[in-house]
Coordinates of C-alpha atoms in Angstrom, one line a residue:
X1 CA 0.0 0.0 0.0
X2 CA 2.8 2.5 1.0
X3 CA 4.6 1.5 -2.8
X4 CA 1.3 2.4 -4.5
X5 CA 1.1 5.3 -2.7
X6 CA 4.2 6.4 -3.6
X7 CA 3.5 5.6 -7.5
X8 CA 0.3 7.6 -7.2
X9 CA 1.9 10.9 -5.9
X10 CA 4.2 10.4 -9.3
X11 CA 1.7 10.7 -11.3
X12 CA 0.0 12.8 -9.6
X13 CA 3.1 15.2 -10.0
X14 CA 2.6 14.5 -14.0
X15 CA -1.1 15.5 -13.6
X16 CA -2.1 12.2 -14.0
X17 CA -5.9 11.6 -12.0
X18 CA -7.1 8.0 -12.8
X19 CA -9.8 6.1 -11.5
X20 CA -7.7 3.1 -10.5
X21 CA -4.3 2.1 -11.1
X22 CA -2.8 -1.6 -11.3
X23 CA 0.6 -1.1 -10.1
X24 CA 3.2 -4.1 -10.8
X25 CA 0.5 -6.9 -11.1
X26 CA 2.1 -10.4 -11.1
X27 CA 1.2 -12.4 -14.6
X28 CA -1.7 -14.2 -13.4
X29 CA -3.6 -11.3 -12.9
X30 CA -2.7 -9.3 -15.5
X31 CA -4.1 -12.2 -17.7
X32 CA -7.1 -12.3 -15.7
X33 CA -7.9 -8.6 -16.3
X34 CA -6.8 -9.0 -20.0
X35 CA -9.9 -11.9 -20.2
X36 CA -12.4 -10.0 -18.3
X37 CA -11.5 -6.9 -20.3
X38 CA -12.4 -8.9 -23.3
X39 CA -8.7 -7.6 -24.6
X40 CA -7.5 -11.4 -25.4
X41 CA -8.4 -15.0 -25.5
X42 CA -6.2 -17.9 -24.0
X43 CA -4.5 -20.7 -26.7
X44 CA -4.5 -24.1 -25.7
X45 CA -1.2 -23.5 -24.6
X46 CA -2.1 -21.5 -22.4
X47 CA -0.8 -18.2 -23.9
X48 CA -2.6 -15.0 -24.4
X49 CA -3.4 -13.8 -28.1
X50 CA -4.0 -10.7 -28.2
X51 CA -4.8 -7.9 -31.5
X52 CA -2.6 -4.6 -31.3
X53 CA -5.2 -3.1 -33.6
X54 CA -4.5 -1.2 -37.0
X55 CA -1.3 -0.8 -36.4
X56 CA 0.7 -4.4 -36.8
X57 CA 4.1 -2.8 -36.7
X58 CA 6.1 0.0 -36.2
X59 CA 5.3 3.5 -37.9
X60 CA 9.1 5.3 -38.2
X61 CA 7.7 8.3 -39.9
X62 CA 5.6 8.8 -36.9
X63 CA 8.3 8.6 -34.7
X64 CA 10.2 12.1 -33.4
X65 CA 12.5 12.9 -31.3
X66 CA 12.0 16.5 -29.8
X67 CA 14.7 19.0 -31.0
X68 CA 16.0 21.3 -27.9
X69 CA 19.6 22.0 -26.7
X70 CA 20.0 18.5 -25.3
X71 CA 19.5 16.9 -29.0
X72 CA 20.3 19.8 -31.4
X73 CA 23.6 19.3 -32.2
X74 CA 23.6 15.5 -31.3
X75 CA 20.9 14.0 -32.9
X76 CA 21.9 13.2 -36.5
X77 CA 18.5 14.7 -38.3
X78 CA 17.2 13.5 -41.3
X79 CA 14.3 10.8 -42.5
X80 CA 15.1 8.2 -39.5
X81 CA 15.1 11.4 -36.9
X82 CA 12.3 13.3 -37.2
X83 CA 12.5 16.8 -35.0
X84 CA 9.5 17.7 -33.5
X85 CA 9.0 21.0 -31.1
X86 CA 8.8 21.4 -27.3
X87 CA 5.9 23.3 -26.7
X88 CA 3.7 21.6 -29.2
X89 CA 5.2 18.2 -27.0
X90 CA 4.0 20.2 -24.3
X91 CA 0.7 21.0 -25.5
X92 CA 0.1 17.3 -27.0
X93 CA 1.1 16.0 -23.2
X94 CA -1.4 18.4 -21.6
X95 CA -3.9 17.1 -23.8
X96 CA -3.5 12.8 -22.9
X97 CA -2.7 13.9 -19.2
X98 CA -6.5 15.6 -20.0
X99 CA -8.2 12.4 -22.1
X100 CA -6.8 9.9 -19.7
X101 CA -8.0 11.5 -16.2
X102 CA -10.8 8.9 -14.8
X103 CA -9.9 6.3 -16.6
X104 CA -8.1 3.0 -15.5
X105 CA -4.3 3.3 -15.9
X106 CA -1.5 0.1 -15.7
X107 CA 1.7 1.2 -14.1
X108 CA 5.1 -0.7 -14.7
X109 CA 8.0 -0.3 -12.9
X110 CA 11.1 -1.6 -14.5
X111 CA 14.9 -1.9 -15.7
X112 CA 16.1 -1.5 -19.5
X113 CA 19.5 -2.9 -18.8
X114 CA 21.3 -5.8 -17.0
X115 CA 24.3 -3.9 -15.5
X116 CA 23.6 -2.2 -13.1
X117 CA 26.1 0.6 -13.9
X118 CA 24.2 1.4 -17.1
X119 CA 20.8 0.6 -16.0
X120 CA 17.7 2.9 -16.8
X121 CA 14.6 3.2 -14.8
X122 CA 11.8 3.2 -16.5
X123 CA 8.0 3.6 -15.7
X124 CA 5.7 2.7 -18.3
X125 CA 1.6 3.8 -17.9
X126 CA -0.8 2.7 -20.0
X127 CA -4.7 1.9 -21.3
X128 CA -4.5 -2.1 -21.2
X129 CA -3.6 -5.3 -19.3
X130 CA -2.2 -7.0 -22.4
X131 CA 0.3 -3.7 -23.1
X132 CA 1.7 -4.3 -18.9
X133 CA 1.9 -8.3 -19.9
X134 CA 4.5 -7.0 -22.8
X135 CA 6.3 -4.9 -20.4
X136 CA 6.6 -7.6 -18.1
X137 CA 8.0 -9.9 -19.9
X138 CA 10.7 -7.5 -22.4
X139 CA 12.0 -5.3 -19.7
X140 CA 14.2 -6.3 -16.6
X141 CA 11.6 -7.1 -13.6
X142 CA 12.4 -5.4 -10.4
X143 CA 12.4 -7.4 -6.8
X144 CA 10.0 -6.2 -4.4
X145 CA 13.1 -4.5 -2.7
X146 CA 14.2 -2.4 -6.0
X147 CA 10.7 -1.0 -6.3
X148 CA 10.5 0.5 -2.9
X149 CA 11.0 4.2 -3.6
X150 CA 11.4 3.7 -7.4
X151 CA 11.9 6.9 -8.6
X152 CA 12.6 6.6 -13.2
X153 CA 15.0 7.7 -15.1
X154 CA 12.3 8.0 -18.0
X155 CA 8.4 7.4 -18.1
X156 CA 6.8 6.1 -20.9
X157 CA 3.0 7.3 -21.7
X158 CA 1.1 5.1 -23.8
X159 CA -2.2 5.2 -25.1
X160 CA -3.6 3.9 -27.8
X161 CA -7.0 5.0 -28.0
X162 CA -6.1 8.4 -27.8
X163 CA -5.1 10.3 -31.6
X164 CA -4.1 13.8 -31.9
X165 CA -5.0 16.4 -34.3
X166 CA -2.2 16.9 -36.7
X167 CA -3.4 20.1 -38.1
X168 CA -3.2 21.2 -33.8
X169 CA 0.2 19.4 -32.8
X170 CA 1.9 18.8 -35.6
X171 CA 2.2 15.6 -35.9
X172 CA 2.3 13.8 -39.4
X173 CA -1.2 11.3 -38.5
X174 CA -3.3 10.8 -35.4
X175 CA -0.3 8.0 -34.5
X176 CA 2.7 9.3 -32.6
X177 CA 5.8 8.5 -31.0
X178 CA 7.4 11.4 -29.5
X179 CA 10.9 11.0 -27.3
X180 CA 11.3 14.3 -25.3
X181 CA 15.2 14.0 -23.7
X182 CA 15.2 17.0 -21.6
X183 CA 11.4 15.8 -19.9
X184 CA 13.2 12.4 -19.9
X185 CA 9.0 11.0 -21.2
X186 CA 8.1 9.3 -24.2
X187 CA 4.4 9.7 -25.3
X188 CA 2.4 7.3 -27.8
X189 CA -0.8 7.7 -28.8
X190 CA -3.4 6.3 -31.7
X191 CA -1.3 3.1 -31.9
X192 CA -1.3 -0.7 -30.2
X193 CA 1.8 -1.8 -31.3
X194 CA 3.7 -2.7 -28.4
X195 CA 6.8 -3.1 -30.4
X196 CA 7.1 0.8 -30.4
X197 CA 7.5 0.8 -26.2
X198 CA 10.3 -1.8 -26.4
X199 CA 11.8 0.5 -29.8
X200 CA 11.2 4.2 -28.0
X201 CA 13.6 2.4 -24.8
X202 CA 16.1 0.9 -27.1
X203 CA 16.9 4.5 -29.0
X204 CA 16.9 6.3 -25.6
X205 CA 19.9 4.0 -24.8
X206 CA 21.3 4.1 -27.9
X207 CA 21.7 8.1 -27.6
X208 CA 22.7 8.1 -23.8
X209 CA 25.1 5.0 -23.9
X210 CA 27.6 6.3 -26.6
X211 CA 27.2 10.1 -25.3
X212 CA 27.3 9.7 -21.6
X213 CA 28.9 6.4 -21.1
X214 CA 31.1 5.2 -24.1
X215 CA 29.1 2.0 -24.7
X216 CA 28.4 0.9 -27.9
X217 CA 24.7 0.0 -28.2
X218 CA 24.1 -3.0 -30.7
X219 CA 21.0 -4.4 -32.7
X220 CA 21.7 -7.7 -32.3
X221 CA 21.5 -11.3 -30.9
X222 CA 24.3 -12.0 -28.1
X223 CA 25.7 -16.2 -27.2
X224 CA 28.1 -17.7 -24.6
X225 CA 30.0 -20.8 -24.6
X226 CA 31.0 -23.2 -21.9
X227 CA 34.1 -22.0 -21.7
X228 CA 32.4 -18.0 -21.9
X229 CA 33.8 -17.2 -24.7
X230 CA 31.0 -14.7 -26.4
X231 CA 29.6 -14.3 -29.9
X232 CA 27.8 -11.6 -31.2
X233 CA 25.2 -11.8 -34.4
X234 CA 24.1 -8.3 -36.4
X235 CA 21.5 -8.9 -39.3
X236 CA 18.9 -7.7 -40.8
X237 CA 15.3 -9.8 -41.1
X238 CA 15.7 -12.5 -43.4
X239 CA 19.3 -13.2 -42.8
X240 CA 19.0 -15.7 -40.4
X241 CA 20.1 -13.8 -37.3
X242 CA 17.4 -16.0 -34.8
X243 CA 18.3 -18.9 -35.9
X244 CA 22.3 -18.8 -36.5
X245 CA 21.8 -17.3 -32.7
X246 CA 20.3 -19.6 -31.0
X247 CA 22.7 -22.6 -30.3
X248 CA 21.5 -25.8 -27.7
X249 CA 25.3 -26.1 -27.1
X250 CA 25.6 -21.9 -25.9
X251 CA 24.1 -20.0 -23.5
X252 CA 21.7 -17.0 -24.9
X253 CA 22.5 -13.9 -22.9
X254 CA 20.2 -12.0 -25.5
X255 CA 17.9 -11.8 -29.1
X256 CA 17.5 -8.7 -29.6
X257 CA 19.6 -5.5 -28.3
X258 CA 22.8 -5.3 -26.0
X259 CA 25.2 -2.9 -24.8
X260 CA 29.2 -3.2 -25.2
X261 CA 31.1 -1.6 -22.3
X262 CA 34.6 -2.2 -21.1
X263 CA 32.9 -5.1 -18.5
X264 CA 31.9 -6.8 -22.0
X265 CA 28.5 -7.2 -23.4
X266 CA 24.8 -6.8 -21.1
X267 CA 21.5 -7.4 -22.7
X268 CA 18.9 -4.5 -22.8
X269 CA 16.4 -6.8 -21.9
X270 CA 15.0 -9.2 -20.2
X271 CA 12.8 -11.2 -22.4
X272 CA 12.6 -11.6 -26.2
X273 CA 10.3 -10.5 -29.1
X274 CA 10.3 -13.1 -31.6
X275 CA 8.2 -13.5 -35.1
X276 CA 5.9 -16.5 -35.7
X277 CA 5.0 -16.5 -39.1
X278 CA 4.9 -20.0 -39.9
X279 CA 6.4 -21.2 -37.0
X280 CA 6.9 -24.9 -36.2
X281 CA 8.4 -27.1 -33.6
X282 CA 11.2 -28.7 -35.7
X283 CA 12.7 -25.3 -37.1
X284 CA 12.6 -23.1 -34.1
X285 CA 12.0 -25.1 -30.7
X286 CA 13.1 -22.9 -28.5
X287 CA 10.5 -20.4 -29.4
X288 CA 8.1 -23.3 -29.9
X289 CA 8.6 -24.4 -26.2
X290 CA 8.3 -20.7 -24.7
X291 CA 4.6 -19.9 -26.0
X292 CA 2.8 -20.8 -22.9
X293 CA 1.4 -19.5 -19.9
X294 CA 2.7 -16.0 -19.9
X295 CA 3.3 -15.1 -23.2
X296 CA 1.6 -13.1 -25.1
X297 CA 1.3 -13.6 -28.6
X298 CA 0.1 -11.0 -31.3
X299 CA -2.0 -10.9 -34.5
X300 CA -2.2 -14.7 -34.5
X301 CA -5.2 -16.8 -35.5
X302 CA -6.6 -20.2 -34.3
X303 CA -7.1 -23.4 -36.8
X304 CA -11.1 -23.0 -36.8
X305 CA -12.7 -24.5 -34.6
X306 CA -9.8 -24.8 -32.1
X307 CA -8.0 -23.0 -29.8
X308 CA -4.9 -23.9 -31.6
X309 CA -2.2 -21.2 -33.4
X310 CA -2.2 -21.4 -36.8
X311 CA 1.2 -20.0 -37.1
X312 CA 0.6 -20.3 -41.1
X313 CA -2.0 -17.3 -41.1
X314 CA -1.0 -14.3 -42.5
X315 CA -4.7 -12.7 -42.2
X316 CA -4.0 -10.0 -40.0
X317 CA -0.1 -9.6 -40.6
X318 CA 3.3 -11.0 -41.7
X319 CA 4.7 -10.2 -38.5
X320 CA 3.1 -12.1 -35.8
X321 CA 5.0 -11.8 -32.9
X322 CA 5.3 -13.6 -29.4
X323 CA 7.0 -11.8 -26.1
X324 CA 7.7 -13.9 -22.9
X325 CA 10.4 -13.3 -20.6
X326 CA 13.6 -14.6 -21.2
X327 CA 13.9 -17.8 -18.6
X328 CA 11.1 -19.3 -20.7
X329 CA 14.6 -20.1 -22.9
X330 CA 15.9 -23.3 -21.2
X331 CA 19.6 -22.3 -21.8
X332 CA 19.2 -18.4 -21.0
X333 CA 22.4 -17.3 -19.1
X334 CA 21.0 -15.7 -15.9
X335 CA 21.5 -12.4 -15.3
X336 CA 22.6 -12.0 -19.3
X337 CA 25.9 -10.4 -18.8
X338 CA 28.6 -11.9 -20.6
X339 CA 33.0 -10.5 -21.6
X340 CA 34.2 -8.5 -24.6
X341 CA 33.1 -10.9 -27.7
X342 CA 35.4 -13.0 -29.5
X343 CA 33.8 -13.1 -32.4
X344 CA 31.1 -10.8 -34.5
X345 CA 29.2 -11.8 -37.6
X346 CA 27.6 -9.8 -40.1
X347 CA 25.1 -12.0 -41.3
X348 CA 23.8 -10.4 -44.8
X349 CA 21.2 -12.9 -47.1
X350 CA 22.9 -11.6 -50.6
X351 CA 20.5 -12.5 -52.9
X352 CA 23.3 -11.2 -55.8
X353 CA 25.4 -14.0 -54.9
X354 CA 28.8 -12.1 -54.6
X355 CA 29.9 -12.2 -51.3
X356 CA 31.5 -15.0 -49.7
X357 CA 29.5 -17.4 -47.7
X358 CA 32.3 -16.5 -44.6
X359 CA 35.0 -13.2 -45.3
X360 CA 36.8 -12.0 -42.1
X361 CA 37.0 -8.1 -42.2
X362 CA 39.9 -6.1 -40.7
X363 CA 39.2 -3.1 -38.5
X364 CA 38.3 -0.6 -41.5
X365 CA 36.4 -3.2 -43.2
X366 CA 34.3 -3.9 -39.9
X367 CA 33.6 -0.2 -39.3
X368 CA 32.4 0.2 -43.2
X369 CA 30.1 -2.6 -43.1
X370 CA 28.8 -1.8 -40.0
X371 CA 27.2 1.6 -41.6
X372 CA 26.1 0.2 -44.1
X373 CA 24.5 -2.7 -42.9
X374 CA 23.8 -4.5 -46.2
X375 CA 21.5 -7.4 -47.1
X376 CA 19.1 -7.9 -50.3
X377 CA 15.3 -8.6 -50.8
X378 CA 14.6 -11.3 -53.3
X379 CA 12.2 -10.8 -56.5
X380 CA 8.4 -11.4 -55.9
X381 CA 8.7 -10.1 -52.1
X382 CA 7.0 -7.0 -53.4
X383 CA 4.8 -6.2 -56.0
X384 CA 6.7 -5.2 -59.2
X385 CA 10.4 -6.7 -57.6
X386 CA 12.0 -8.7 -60.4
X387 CA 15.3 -8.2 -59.7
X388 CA 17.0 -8.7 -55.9
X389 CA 17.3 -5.5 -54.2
X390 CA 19.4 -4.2 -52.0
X391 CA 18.7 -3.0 -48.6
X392 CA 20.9 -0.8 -46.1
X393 CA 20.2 -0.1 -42.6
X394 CA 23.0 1.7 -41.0
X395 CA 24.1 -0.6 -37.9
X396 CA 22.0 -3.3 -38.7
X397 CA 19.2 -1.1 -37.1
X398 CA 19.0 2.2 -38.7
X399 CA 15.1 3.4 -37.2
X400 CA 16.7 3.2 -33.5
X401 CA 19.8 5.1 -34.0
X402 CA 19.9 9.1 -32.9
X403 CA 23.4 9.9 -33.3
X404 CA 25.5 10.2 -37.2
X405 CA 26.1 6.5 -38.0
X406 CA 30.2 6.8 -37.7
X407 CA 29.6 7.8 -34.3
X408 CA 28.9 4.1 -33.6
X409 CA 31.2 2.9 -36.2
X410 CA 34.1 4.6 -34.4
X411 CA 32.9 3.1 -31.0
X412 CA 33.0 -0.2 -32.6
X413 CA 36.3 0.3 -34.3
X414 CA 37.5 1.1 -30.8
X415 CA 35.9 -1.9 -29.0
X416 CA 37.4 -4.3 -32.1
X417 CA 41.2 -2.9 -31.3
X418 CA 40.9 -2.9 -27.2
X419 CA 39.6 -6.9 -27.1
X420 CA 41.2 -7.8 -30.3
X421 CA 37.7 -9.3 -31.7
X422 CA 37.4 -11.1 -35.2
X423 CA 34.7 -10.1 -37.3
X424 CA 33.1 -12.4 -39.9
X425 CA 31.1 -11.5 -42.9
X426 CA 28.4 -14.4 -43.2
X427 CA 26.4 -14.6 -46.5
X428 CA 23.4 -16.8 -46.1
X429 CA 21.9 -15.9 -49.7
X430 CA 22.9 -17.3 -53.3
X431 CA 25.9 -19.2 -54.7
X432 CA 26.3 -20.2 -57.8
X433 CA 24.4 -17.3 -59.1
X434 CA 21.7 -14.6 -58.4
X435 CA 18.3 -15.3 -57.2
X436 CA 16.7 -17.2 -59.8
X437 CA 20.2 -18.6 -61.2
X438 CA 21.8 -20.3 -58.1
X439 CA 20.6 -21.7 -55.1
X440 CA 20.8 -20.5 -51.3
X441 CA 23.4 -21.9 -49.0
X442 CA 22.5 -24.9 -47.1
X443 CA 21.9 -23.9 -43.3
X444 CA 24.2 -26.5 -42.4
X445 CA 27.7 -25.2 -44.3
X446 CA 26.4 -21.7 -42.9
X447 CA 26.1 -23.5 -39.1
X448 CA 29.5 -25.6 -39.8
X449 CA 31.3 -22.2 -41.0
X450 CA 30.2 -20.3 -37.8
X451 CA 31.3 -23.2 -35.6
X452 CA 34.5 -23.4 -37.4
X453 CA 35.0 -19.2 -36.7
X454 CA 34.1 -19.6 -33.0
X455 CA 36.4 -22.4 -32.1
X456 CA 39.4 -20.8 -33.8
X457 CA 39.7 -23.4 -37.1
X458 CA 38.8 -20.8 -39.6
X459 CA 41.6 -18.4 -38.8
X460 CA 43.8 -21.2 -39.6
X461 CA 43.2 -21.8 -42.7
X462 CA 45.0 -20.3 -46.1
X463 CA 43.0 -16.7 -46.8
X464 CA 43.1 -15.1 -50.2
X465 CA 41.8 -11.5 -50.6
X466 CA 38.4 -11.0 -52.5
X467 CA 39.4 -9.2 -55.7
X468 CA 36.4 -6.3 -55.0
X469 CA 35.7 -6.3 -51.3
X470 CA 39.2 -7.4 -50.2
X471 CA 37.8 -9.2 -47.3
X472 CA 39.5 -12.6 -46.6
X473 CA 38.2 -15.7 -48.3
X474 CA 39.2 -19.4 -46.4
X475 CA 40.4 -21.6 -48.9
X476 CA 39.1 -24.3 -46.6
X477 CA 36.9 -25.3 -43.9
X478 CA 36.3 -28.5 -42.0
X479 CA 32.6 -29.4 -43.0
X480 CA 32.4 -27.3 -46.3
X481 CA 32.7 -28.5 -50.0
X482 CA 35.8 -26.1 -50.9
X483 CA 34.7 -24.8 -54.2
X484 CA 31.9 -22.9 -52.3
X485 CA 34.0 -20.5 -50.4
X486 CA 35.2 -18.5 -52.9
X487 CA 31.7 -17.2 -54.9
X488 CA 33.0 -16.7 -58.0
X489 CA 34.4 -20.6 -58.5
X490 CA 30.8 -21.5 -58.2
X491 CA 29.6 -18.9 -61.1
X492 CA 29.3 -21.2 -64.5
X493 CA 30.1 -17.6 -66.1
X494 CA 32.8 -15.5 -64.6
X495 CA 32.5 -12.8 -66.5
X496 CA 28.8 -12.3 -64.9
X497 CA 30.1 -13.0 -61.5
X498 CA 32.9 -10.1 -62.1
X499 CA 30.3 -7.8 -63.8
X500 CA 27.6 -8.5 -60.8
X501 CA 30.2 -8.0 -58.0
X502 CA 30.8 -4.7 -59.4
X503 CA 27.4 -3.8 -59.8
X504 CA 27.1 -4.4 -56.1
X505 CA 30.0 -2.7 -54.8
X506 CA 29.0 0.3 -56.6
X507 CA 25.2 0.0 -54.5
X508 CA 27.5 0.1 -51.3
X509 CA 29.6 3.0 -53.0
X510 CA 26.1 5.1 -53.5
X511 CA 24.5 4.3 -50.6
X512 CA 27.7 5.4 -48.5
X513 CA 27.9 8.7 -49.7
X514 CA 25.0 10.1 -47.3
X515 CA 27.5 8.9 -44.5
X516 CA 31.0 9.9 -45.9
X517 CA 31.8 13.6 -45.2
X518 CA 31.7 12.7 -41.5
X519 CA 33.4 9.5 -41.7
X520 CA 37.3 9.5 -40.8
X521 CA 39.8 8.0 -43.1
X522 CA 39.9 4.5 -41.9
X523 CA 36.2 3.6 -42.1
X524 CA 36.9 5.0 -45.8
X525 CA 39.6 2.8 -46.0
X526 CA 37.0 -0.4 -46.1
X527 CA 35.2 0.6 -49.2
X528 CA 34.8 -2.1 -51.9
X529 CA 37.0 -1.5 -55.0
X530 CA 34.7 -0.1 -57.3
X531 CA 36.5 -0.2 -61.1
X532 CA 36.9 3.1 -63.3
X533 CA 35.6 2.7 -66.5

């Protein structure tokens, strides 16, 4: 009673007046509420489904960032990084504090962090018991102790039902996402997508981390071995970032975002936010095994007649997602802090079928790749795709990222020379041609490649230098037909092979020049070798 009490004058000092609140409810009742509320039905696993309404993912150009003298000259503006203005923040606030005054509020006290040292408080209010379920499970849960006086670093106000008047706030639609540093708040309105809580936390950290703290913040999954030596995987959707990840023989300190300090690496987290499209058993067990009682999955349909996922539904969305905290995974490292990494791959899915299925990158090459953050859609993905395209997402997670790109690239170059870590280019696309010419590489030459990086095999083995990218290509590698590891000796025509790896180093070339006049020499230094003609 004395804790709520305490949470009440809090939002009482925000203006907040609700009718009720639900302070820190444990998962059983939250689930109740969610049932009674009619926000959610129960699988026959025992999981909640639950609809996040018209909005099935994120909505980045709804997303600011408000532009005052904390962020003006730190905050690398643009299309990602929205400005938006304080006193129309201000005036939008004033206006939920108004809409949501007698109404029935969820309060959730937690951690976005695993070290301590780094650790932000956070206090997230909202509409609905199935929105406190998802904060339960992705963000660190408090003891009973840590609560007592919990004062946040940052309070997140979200509330879907309410929509704002562009033409009054300026906002782009009645959806928002608004990050306000110097009111340390994040307000979100008109939208049920509780991916854009978990998001809003992940690019506070990754503008305080580098700025306040040197730590490098990282979009990525995060593994330990027995002996704790610790792997780090970046890449984009498609690339095969969960699955290459998650390994029965390592421990999982993390999915999804981490920090990289001089203690070594901490998840953000402390559960995981996976996609079920067409999810089964076999493929993905892990995941499989954690949708149970206290998960909660999203935008999922039952077989008719059952109370069974059809995981194969695409109805509602493509991205159906499941949250649950992270000791639903049976080899989670507790506490999910690990050392400095070994080991980091770039896993790209090039659909060109240039790059080497494994390249190791020296420092500049590292810190290139990293800003450009490459991988390739394949044709028929979209309407009116023939050809693979290329995508780039600075930092394998270019929505999240405030500061100028090289500002994390130099961090990382930094981290790479203190800890002397390797980092591995992994190219999970075609061989033997492009899409529609060759064929994709076999998961279990990818898996063998990796294994052979981590326990120190690969490094052994005869390199030659990749006549465009100059990466280093293994001659061998214990588990791996050798004709596959250089791309080109598996091109019937090398003429096309030479003519297409041009074609894509020049698409790196391009899409760098946005980032070049603040990058330093060295990250220059690991541009492909693009021929004059």
């Amino acid at each position: 009673m004395q804790q709520l009490s305490h949470v009440s004058e809090g939002l009482a000092a925000l203006g907040l007046k609700p009718s009720k609140i639900f302070y820190n409810l444990p998962v059983g009742e939250l689930i109740e509420l969610a049932l009674a509320r009619g926000e959610g039905q129960l699988t026959d696993d025992g999981a909640l489904m639950y609809d996040t309404g018209k909005f099935t993912g994120r909505a980045p150009k709804d997303r600011f960032i408000v532009k005052d003298a904390i962020t003006a000259d730190k905050v690398w503006w643009g299309d990602v990084n929205l400005p938006f203005d304080a006193d129309k923040f201000d005036a939008l606030l004033a206006k939920m504090i108004q809409w949501a005054e007698g109404k029935e509020l969820f309060v959730r006290d937690a951690f976005a962090g695993a070290d301590e040292k780094y650790r932000l408080r956070i206090r997230v209010i909202g509409q609905q018991a199935s929105h406190n379920l998802f904060c339960h499970n992705m963000f660190i849960r408090p003891s009973r102790e840590e609560l007592q006086g919990f004062a946040p670093d940052f309070t997140v106000l979200a509330l879907p039902e309410f929509q704002a008047d562009p033409a009054v706030f300026g906002t782009r639609n009645p959806n928002f996402v608004i990050v306000n540093f110097t009111k340390r708040m994040v307000i979100i309105g008109g939208t049920g997508y509780t991916g854009e809580t978990k998001k809003s936390i992940f690019s506070i950290l990754n503008f305080l981390l580098p700025v306040n703290h040197g730590v490098l913040p990282m979009h990525c999954g995060a593994n330990m071995g027995k002996d704790g030596d610790v792997a780090v995987f970046f890449g984009l959707s498609g690339t095969g970032k969960t699955t290459l990840s998650a390994d029965p023989n390592r421990y999982l300190i993390g999915d999804d975002e981490h920090g990289w300090s001089d203690n070594g690496i901490f998840n953000f987290e402390g559960g995981c936010y996976a996609k079920v499209i067409n999810l089964s058993k076999e493929n993905e067990p892990d995941i499989w095994n954690a949708i149970r009682f206290g998960s909660l999955l999203e935008n999922t349909r039952f077989i008719e007649g059952t109370r069974t996922v059809d995981f194969s539904n695409t109805s509602v969305t493509e991205n159906t997602r499941v949250s649950y905290p992270i000791y639903f995974i049976h080899n989670a490292l507790e506490h999910s802090i690990g050392g400095a990494p070994r080991h980091i791959f770039f896993l790209t899915c090039d659909a060109y079928g240039v790059l080497p299925p494994i390249s190791r990158l020296n420092k500049a090459q590292a810190m290139y790749h990293f800003v450009s953050g490459y991988t390739a859609k394949v044709a028929g993905t979209e309407l009116g795709v023939t050809e693979p395209t290329a995508v780039f997402s600075t930092c394998f997670g270019a929505p999240f990222m405030p500061l100028h790109p090289t500002q994390y690239a130099e961090l990382l170059g930094k981290k790479l020379e203190e800890n002397e870590t390797t980092v591995w280019l992994v190219n999970t696309g075609w061989t033997g041609g492009p899409y529609g010419v060759g064929s994709r590489m076999k998961l279990p030459y990818t898996r063998a490649m990796i294994t052979a990086a981590m326990d120190g095999s690969l490094a052994k083995m005869p390199m030659q230098s990749h006549n465009v990218f100059g990466v280093e290509v293994p001659a061998m590698c214990p588990g791996v037909p050798d004709h596959l590891l250089n791309p080109r000796n598996t091109w019937a025509d090398k003429d096309a092979y030479d003519a297409k790896a041009q074609q894509l180093a020049q698409m790196f070339v391009h899409n760098f020049e946005k980032f070049s006049e603040l990058a330093n020499e060295e990250i220059l230094a690991g541009a492909p070798k693009v021929a004059v003609s």
